[in-house]
Short mmCIF file of C-alpha atoms in Angstrom, two decimals:
data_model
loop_
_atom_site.label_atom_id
_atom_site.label_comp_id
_atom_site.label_asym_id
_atom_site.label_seq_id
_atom_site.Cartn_x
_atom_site.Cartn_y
_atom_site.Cartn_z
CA UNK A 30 75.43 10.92 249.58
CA UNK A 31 76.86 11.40 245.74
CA UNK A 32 78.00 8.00 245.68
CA UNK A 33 74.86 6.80 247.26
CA UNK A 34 72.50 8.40 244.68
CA UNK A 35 74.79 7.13 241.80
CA UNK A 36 75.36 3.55 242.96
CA UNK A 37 71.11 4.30 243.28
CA UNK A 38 71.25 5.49 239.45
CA UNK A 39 73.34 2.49 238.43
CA UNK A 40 70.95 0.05 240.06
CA UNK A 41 68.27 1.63 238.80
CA UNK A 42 69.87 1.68 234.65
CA UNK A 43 70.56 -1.99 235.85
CA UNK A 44 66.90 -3.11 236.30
CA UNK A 45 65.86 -1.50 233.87
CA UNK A 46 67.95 -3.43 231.13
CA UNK A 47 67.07 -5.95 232.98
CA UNK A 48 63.39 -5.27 232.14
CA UNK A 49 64.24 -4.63 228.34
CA UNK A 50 65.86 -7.71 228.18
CA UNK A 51 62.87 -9.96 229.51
CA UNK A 52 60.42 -7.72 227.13
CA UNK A 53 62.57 -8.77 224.12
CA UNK A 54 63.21 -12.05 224.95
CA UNK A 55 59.62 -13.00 225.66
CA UNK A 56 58.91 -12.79 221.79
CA UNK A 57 61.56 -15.06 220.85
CA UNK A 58 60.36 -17.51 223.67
CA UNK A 59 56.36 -17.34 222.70
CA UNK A 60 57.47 -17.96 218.69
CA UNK A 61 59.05 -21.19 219.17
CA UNK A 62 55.59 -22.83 220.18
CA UNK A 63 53.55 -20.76 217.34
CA UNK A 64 55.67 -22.26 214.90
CA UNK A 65 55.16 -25.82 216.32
CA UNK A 66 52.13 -25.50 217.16
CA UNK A 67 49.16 -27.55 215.91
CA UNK A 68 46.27 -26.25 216.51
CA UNK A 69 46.09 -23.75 213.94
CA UNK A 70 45.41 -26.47 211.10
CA UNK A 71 43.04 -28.02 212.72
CA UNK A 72 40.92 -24.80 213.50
CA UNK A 73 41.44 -24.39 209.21
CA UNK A 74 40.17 -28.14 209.23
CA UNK A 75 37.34 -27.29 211.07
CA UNK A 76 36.32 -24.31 209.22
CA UNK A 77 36.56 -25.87 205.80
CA UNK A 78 33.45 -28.52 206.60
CA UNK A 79 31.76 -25.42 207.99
CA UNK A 80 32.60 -23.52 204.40
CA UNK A 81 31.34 -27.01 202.60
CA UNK A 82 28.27 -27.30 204.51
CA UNK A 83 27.14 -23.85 203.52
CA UNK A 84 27.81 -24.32 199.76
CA UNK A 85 26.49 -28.09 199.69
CA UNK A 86 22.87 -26.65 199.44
CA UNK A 87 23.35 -24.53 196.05
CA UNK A 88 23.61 -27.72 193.75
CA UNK A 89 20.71 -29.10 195.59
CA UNK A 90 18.57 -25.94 194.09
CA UNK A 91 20.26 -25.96 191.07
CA UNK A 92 19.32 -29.44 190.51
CA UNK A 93 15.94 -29.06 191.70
CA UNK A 94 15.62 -26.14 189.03
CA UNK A 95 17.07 -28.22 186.40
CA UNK A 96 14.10 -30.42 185.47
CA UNK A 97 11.72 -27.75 185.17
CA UNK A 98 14.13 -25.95 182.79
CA UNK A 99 14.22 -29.45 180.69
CA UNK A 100 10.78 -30.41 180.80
CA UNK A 101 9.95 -27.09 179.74
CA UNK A 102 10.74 -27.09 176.01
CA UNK A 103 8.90 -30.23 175.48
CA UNK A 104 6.04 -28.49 176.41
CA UNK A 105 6.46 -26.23 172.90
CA UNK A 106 6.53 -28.23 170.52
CA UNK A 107 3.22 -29.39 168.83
CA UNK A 108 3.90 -31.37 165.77
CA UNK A 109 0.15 -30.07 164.28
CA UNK A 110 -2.94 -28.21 165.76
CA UNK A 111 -4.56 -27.06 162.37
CA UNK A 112 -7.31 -29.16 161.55
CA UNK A 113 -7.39 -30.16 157.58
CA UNK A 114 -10.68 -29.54 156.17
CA UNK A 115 -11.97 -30.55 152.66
CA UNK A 116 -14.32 -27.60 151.14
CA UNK A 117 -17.49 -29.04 150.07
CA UNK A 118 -17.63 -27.22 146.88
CA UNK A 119 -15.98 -29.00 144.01
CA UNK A 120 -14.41 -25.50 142.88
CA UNK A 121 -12.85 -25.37 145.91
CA UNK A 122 -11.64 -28.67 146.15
CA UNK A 123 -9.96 -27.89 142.45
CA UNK A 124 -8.62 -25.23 143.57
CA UNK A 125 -6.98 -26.52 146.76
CA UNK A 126 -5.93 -29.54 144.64
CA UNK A 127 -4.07 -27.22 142.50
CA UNK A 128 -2.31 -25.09 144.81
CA UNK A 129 -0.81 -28.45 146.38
CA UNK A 130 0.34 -29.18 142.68
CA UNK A 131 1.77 -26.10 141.99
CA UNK A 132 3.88 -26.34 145.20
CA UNK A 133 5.11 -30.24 144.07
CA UNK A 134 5.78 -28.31 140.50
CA UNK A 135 7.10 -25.14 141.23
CA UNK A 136 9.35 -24.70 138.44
CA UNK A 137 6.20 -25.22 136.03
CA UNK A 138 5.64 -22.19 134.55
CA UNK A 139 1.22 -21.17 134.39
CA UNK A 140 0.28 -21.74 131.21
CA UNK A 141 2.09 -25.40 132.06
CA UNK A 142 0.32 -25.66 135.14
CA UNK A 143 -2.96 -24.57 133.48
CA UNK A 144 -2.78 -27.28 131.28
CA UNK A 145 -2.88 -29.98 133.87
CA UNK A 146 -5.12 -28.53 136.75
CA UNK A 147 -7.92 -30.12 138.20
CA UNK A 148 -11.24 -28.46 136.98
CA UNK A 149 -14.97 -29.11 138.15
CA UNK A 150 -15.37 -31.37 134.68
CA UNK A 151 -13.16 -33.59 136.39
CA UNK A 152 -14.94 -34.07 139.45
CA UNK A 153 -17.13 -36.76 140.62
CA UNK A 154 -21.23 -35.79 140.94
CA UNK A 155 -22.70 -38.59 142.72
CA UNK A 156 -26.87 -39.11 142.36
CA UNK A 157 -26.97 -38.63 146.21
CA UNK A 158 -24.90 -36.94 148.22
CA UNK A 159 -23.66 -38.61 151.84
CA UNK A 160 -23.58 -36.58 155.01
CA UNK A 161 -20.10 -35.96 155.58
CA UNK A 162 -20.63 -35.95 158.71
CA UNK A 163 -21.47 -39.61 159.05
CA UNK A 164 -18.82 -42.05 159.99
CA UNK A 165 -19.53 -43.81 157.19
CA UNK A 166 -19.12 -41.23 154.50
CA UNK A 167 -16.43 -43.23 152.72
CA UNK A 168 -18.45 -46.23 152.68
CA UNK A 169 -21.57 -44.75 151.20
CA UNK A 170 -19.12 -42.91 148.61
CA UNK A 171 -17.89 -45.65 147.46
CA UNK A 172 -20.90 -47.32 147.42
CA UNK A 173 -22.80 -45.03 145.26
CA UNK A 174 -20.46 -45.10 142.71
CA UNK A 175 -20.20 -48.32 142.26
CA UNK A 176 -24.23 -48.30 141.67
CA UNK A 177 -24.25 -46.14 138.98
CA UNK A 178 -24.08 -47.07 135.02
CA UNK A 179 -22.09 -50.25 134.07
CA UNK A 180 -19.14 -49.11 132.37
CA UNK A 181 -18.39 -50.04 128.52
CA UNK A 182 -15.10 -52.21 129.09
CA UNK A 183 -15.69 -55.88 130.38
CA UNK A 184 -11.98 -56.29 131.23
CA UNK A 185 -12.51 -56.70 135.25
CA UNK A 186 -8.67 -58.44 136.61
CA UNK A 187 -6.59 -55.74 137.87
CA UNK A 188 -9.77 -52.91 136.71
CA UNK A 189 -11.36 -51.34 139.77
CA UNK A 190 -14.23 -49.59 140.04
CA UNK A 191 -13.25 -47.88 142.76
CA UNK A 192 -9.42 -46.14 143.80
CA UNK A 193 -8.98 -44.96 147.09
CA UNK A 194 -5.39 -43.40 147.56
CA UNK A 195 -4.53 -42.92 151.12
CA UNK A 196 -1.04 -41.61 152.83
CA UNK A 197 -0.05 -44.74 154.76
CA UNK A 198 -0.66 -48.31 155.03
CA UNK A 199 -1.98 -48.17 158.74
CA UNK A 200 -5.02 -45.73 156.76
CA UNK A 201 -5.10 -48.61 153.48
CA UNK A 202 -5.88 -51.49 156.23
CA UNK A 203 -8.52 -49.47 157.89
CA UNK A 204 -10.46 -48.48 155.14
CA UNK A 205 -9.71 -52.09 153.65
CA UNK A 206 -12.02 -53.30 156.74
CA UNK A 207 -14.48 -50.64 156.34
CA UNK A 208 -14.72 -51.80 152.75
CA UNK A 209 -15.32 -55.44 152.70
CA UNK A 210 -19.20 -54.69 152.75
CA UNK A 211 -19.46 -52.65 150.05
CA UNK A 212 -18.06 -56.07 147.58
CA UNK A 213 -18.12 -59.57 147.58
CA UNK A 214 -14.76 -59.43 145.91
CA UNK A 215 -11.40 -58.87 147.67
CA UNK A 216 -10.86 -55.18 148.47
CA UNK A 217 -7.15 -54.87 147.01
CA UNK A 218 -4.75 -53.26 149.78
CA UNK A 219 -1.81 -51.39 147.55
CA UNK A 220 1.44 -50.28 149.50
CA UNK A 221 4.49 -51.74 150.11
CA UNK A 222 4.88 -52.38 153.65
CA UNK A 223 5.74 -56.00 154.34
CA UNK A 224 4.03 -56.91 150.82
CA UNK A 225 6.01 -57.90 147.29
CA UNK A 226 4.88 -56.08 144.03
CA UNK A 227 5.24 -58.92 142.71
CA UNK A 228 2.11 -60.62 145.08
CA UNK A 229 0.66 -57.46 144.43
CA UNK A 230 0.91 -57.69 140.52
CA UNK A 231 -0.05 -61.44 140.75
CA UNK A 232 -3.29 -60.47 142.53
CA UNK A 233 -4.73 -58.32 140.35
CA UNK A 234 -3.70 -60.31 137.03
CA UNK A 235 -5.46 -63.11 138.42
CA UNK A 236 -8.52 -61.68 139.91
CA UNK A 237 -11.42 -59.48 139.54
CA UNK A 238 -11.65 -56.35 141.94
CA UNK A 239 -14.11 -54.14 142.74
CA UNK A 240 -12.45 -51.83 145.02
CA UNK A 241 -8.40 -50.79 145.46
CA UNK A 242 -6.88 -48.68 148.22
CA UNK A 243 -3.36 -48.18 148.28
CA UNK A 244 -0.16 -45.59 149.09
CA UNK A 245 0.26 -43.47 146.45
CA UNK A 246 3.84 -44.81 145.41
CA UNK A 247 2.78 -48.47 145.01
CA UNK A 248 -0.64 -47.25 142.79
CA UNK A 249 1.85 -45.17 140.52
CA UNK A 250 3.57 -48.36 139.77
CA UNK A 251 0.90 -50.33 139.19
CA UNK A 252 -0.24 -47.78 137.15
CA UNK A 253 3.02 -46.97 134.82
CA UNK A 254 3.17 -51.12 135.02
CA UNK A 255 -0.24 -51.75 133.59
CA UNK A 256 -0.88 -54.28 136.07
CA UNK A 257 -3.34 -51.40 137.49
CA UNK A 258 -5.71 -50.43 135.28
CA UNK A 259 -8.37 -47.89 134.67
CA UNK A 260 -10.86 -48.82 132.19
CA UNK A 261 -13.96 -49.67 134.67
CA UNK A 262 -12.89 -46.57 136.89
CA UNK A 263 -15.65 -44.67 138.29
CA UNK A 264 -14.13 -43.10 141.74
CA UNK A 265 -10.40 -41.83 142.12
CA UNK A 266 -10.80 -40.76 146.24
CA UNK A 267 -8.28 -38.60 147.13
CA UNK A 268 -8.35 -39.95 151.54
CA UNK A 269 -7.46 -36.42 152.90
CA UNK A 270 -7.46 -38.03 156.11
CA UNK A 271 -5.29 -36.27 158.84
CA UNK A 272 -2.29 -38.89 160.75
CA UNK A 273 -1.12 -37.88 164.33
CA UNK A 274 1.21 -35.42 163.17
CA UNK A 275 -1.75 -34.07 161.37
CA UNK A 276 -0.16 -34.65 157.57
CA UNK A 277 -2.17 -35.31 154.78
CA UNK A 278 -1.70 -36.87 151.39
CA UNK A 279 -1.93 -33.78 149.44
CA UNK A 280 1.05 -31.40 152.09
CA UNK A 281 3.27 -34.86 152.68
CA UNK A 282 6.90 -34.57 151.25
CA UNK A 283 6.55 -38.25 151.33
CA UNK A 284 3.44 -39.18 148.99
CA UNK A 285 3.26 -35.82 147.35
CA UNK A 286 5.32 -36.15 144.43
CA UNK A 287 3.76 -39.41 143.91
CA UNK A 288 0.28 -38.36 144.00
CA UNK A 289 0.48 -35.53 141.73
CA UNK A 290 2.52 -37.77 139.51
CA UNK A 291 -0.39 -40.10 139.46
CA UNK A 292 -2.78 -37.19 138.03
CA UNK A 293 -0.26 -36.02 135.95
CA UNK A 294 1.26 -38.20 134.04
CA UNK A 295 -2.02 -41.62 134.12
CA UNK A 296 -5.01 -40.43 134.99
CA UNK A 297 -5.10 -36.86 133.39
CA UNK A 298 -4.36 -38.36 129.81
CA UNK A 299 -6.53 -41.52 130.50
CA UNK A 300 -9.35 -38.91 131.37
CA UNK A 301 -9.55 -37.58 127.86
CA UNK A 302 -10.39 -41.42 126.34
CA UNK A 303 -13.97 -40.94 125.85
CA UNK A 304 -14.13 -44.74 126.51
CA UNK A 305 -13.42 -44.14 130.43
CA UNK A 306 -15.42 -42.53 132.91
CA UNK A 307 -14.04 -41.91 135.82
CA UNK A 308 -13.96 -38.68 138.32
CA UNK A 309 -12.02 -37.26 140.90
CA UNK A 310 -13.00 -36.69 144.60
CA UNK A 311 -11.64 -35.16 147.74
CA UNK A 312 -13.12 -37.08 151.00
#
């Protein structure tokens, strides 16, 4: 029975390396295919569009936020909103004339400044005053000025009666039309956009004219040139009209210089000849 229950044992401690074996050999059987196998790529490969597909929509949005975010700062700027108004006191208008100058002179000191401001004496007074209201406030301006007194010089080529100084040619042409009634003589147009001086200069030595409208640069040539002149002056109109950007003559970096240069340096001295009679008016 000993030998039976040991040959029993040994059977038994047979089997069961038996079963040890198998357990460890499995592994090593089942990790040939996992390392040849395909499948796992392509479950990666499938996964990725998946991955894609969800991320795909976040540019969309972005991009749909994006014009909004663009469009928005042109929305900001406004190049002008402040309406330009001309005081209808004459003080006034002196005194916003000469704040204008002293900002195109600032390194005038104010006794300098004082000696070449606008005052009320140098304003123009007409008989009857227009509406300003009225579309045709520059016309009947104009108009009434020219109507007054006959002036003592008889010199008329190249001697207006009237000066109307504007801040670009577009403005020169339209008040050139609004003009034409106002003189049978050729209203002079003064700036030099697509026209010579030397036309210019031709013009008014050959011709008589009643009323001139021009940029400020061109008139300040005319004027230092003499081909300009100022003995039958009455009006010097100061167009404070306002452009699209809502600039005027008088806050321009463009025509300031020039404007003020034109008071300054012609028709300031010319004023104190007691042979010319002109005045100065904001419209």
């Amino acid at each position: 029975m000993a030998r039976n229950t040991d040959a029993a044992d040994d059977l038994q401690d047979d089997f069961d390396l038996d079963d040890s074996f198998s357990e460890s050999s499995e592994p090593e059987q089942q990790s040939e295919p996992a390392a040849n196998a395909k499948p796992e790529p392509e479950a990666k490969s499938k996964s990725e569009p998946k991955a894609k597909s969800k991320s795909e929509p976040k540019p969309e949005t972005q991009k749909r936020k994006q014009p909004s975010a663009v469009s928005a700062p042109t929305k900001k700027p406004k190049l002008g909103t402040k309406k330009f108004t001309v005081p209808a006191s004459l003080a006034d208008q002196c005194t916003l004339w000469n704040k204008y100058m002293h900002k195109t002179y600032p390194a005038l000191t104010q006794l300098e400044l004082t000696d070449i401001q606008l005052t009320p004496s140098h304003m123009y007074v007409p008989s009857t005053e227009p509406s300003r209201d009225s579309t045709s406030y520059v016309h009947d301006l104009v108009q009434t000025a020219m109507s007054t007194g006959k002036g003592k010089n008889k010199v008329m080529h190249g001697a207006p009666q009237a000066l109307i100084i504007c801040s670009s040619a577009l403005r020169v042409v339209e008040l050139v039309k609004m003009l034409r009634v106002v003189t049978k003589r050729p209203v002079a147009k003064l700036f030099s956009r697509h026209i010579k001086i030397d036309t210019q200069k031709k013009m008014l030595e050959e011709g008589a004219v009643d009323v001139a409208v021009g940029t400020p640069n061109r008139v300040l040539r005319l004027l230092r040139d003499g081909d300009l002149k100022v003995n039958r002056l009455k009006l010097v109109a100061i167009d404070c009209w306002q452009d699209e950007k809502m600039r005027v003559v008088v806050d321009m970096d463009d025509t300031r210089s020039d404007l003020f240069a034109i008071w300054r340096d012609v028709l300031l001295p010319a004023s104190k000849n007691p042979d010319y009679n002109f005045k100065l008016r904001l419209m």
